[in-house]
Amino acid sequence: MGEPGTKELLSLEELEASVALHTGRKHTLSILVENKPGVLTRIAGLFARRGFNIDTLSVGPTDDERYSRITLTLDGALHPIDQVTKQLHKLVNVLKIRDLDPADTAARELAMFKIAADGVQRAEILQFCEIFRGKVVDVTKRSVIVEVTGTSDKIDAFERMVRPFGLVEKMRTGEIALSRGRGET
């Protein structure tokens, strides 16, 4: 059995069909919550019951260990977002919710790519790493693992460049975001 390969490339028609499913504004919600068991389950359940598909979900501690921040991205085309945010405010452990405006937000994502790489291909992959400011985190005789941090568009572009070499595996963290300026997110 050979190296795991990558999936077939999409045709232009398939690509256009998939884009048609996401026609609304992408919403990035920053939700400050109490750091208690079950909070994430209740929030995710609220979105699921309303028919929302969460695109990315990241959770982490804040500077105060009593609180966590949930960064959640979703497409607002299928359902209005304001109704679900009103219901989120009613949850006991939810302290603050912001629908971040993309123009006033610094957002980043981390991705790791395991890429098939021997000899000459390895040098080309390393060039792409340099261009995208990626970091090689592991090297074996037959593969390279690269870490890339940036906007979702940057990570998508890096993936398009390395996919022809044989993308063995990838993992993305989901977007995290903070509002620009001095005010709190």
Coordinates of C-alpha atoms in Angstrom, one line a residue:
M1 CA 0.0 0.0 0.0
G2 CA 1.4 3.4 -1.0
E3 CA 1.4 6.8 0.7
P4 CA -2.0 8.2 1.5
G5 CA -3.0 10.4 -1.4
T6 CA -5.0 13.6 -1.7
K7 CA -8.5 13.9 -2.9
E8 CA -9.4 14.6 -6.5
L9 CA -9.5 18.3 -7.4
L10 CA -13.0 19.9 -7.7
S11 CA -14.3 20.9 -11.1
L12 CA -15.3 24.5 -11.6
E13 CA -19.0 23.6 -11.5
E14 CA -18.6 21.7 -8.2
L15 CA -16.7 24.6 -6.7
E16 CA -19.3 27.1 -7.7
A17 CA -22.0 24.8 -6.3
S18 CA -20.3 24.6 -2.9
V19 CA -19.8 28.4 -2.7
A20 CA -23.5 28.9 -3.4
L21 CA -24.3 27.2 0.0
H22 CA -22.5 30.0 1.8
T23 CA -23.9 33.3 0.6
G24 CA -24.3 35.4 3.8
R25 CA -21.8 37.3 5.9
K26 CA -19.5 35.2 7.9
H27 CA -20.1 35.9 11.6
T28 CA -17.4 35.7 14.2
L29 CA -18.8 35.6 17.6
S30 CA -16.7 36.3 20.7
I31 CA -18.4 34.9 23.7
L32 CA -17.1 35.5 27.2
V33 CA -18.3 32.7 29.6
E34 CA -17.7 31.5 33.1
N35 CA -15.1 28.7 33.1
K36 CA -17.5 25.9 34.3
P37 CA -18.3 22.4 33.1
G38 CA -21.1 22.1 30.6
V39 CA -21.1 25.7 29.3
L40 CA -19.7 24.8 25.9
T41 CA -22.3 22.0 25.5
R42 CA -25.2 24.3 26.2
I43 CA -23.9 26.9 23.8
A44 CA -23.2 24.4 21.0
G45 CA -26.6 22.8 21.6
L46 CA -28.4 26.1 21.3
F47 CA -26.9 26.6 17.8
A48 CA -27.7 23.0 16.8
R49 CA -31.3 23.3 17.9
R50 CA -31.7 26.5 15.8
G51 CA -30.3 24.7 12.7
F52 CA -26.9 26.6 12.6
N53 CA -23.8 24.8 11.4
I54 CA -20.7 26.0 13.4
D55 CA -17.8 26.4 10.9
T56 CA -15.0 26.8 13.6
L57 CA -15.0 26.7 17.3
S58 CA -12.1 27.6 19.6
V59 CA -12.2 27.8 23.4
G60 CA -9.4 29.0 25.7
P61 CA -8.8 30.7 29.0
T62 CA -8.6 34.4 29.4
D63 CA -6.2 36.4 31.6
D64 CA -8.7 35.7 34.5
E65 CA -8.9 31.9 35.2
R66 CA -12.6 32.3 36.2
Y67 CA -13.5 33.0 32.5
S68 CA -13.0 31.5 29.1
R69 CA -13.5 33.0 25.6
I70 CA -15.3 31.1 22.9
T71 CA -14.6 32.2 19.4
L72 CA -17.2 30.8 17.0
T73 CA -17.5 31.3 13.3
L74 CA -20.6 30.5 11.2
D75 CA -22.4 31.6 8.0
G76 CA -25.3 33.9 8.6
A77 CA -27.0 33.2 5.3
L78 CA -29.4 30.5 6.3
H79 CA -30.7 32.0 9.5
P80 CA -30.7 35.4 11.1
I81 CA -28.0 35.5 13.8
D82 CA -29.6 38.1 16.1
Q83 CA -32.2 35.7 17.5
V84 CA -29.7 33.1 18.6
T85 CA -27.5 35.8 20.2
K86 CA -30.5 37.0 22.2
Q87 CA -31.0 33.4 23.4
L88 CA -27.3 33.1 24.2
H89 CA -27.6 36.1 26.5
K90 CA -30.2 34.2 28.6
L91 CA -27.8 31.4 29.4
V92 CA -26.6 31.7 33.0
N93 CA -22.9 31.3 32.4
V94 CA -22.7 33.7 29.3
L95 CA -21.3 37.1 30.3
K96 CA -20.7 38.9 27.1
I97 CA -21.3 38.3 23.3
R98 CA -19.9 40.3 20.4
D99 CA -20.5 39.8 16.7
L100 CA -17.1 41.0 15.5
D101 CA -17.0 43.2 12.4
P102 CA -14.3 41.8 10.1
A103 CA -12.9 45.3 9.4
D104 CA -12.3 45.9 13.1
T105 CA -10.9 42.5 14.0
A106 CA -7.6 40.8 14.1
A107 CA -8.2 37.1 13.4
R108 CA -5.8 34.2 13.1
E109 CA -5.8 30.5 12.7
L110 CA -3.2 27.8 13.2
A111 CA -2.9 24.8 10.8
M112 CA -0.6 21.9 10.6
F113 CA 0.0 20.0 7.3
K114 CA 1.7 16.7 6.8
I115 CA 3.0 16.7 3.3
A116 CA 4.6 13.8 1.3
A117 CA 8.2 14.9 0.6
D118 CA 11.3 13.2 -0.8
G119 CA 14.4 14.8 -2.3
V120 CA 13.6 17.6 -4.7
Q121 CA 10.1 18.0 -3.5
R122 CA 11.3 18.7 0.0
A123 CA 13.2 21.8 -1.3
E124 CA 10.1 23.1 -3.1
I125 CA 8.0 22.6 0.0
L126 CA 10.5 24.5 2.1
Q127 CA 10.4 27.4 -0.3
F128 CA 6.6 27.6 0.1
C129 CA 7.1 27.5 3.9
E130 CA 9.4 30.5 3.6
I131 CA 7.0 32.4 1.4
F132 CA 4.1 31.7 3.8
R133 CA 6.2 32.1 6.9
G134 CA 5.5 28.6 7.9
K135 CA 7.5 26.6 10.3
V136 CA 8.7 23.0 9.8
V137 CA 7.9 21.1 13.0
D138 CA 8.9 17.6 12.0
V139 CA 10.8 15.9 9.2
T140 CA 11.0 12.2 8.3
K141 CA 12.4 10.5 5.2
R142 CA 9.0 10.6 3.5
S143 CA 7.1 13.5 4.9
V144 CA 7.3 17.0 6.4
I145 CA 5.0 18.6 9.0
V146 CA 4.5 22.3 8.6
E147 CA 2.8 24.8 10.9
V148 CA 1.2 27.9 9.3
T149 CA -0.4 30.7 11.2
G150 CA -2.5 33.5 9.6
T151 CA -5.8 34.3 8.2
S152 CA -8.1 31.6 6.8
D153 CA -7.3 32.9 3.3
K154 CA -3.6 32.5 3.9
I155 CA -4.0 28.9 5.2
D156 CA -6.3 28.0 2.2
A157 CA -3.7 29.4 -0.2
F158 CA -0.8 27.4 1.4
E159 CA -2.9 24.3 1.2
R160 CA -3.5 24.9 -2.6
M161 CA 0.2 25.2 -3.1
V162 CA 1.2 22.0 -1.3
R163 CA -1.7 19.8 -2.2
P164 CA -0.1 18.7 -5.5
F165 CA 2.9 17.2 -3.5
G166 CA 0.6 14.9 -1.7
L167 CA -1.3 16.2 1.3
V168 CA -1.2 13.3 3.7
E169 CA -3.1 15.0 6.6
K170 CA -4.1 18.4 7.8
M171 CA -5.5 19.9 11.0
R172 CA -6.8 23.4 11.7
T173 CA -7.5 25.0 15.0
G174 CA -10.3 27.3 14.1
E175 CA -10.2 31.0 14.1
I176 CA -9.5 33.2 17.2
A177 CA -10.1 36.9 17.1
L178 CA -9.8 40.1 19.0
S179 CA -11.3 43.5 18.2
R180 CA -8.8 46.2 17.2
G181 CA -8.1 49.2 19.4
R182 CA -8.1 49.6 23.2
G183 CA -11.6 48.4 23.9
E184 CA -12.2 44.9 25.2
T185 CA -13.5 42.2 22.8

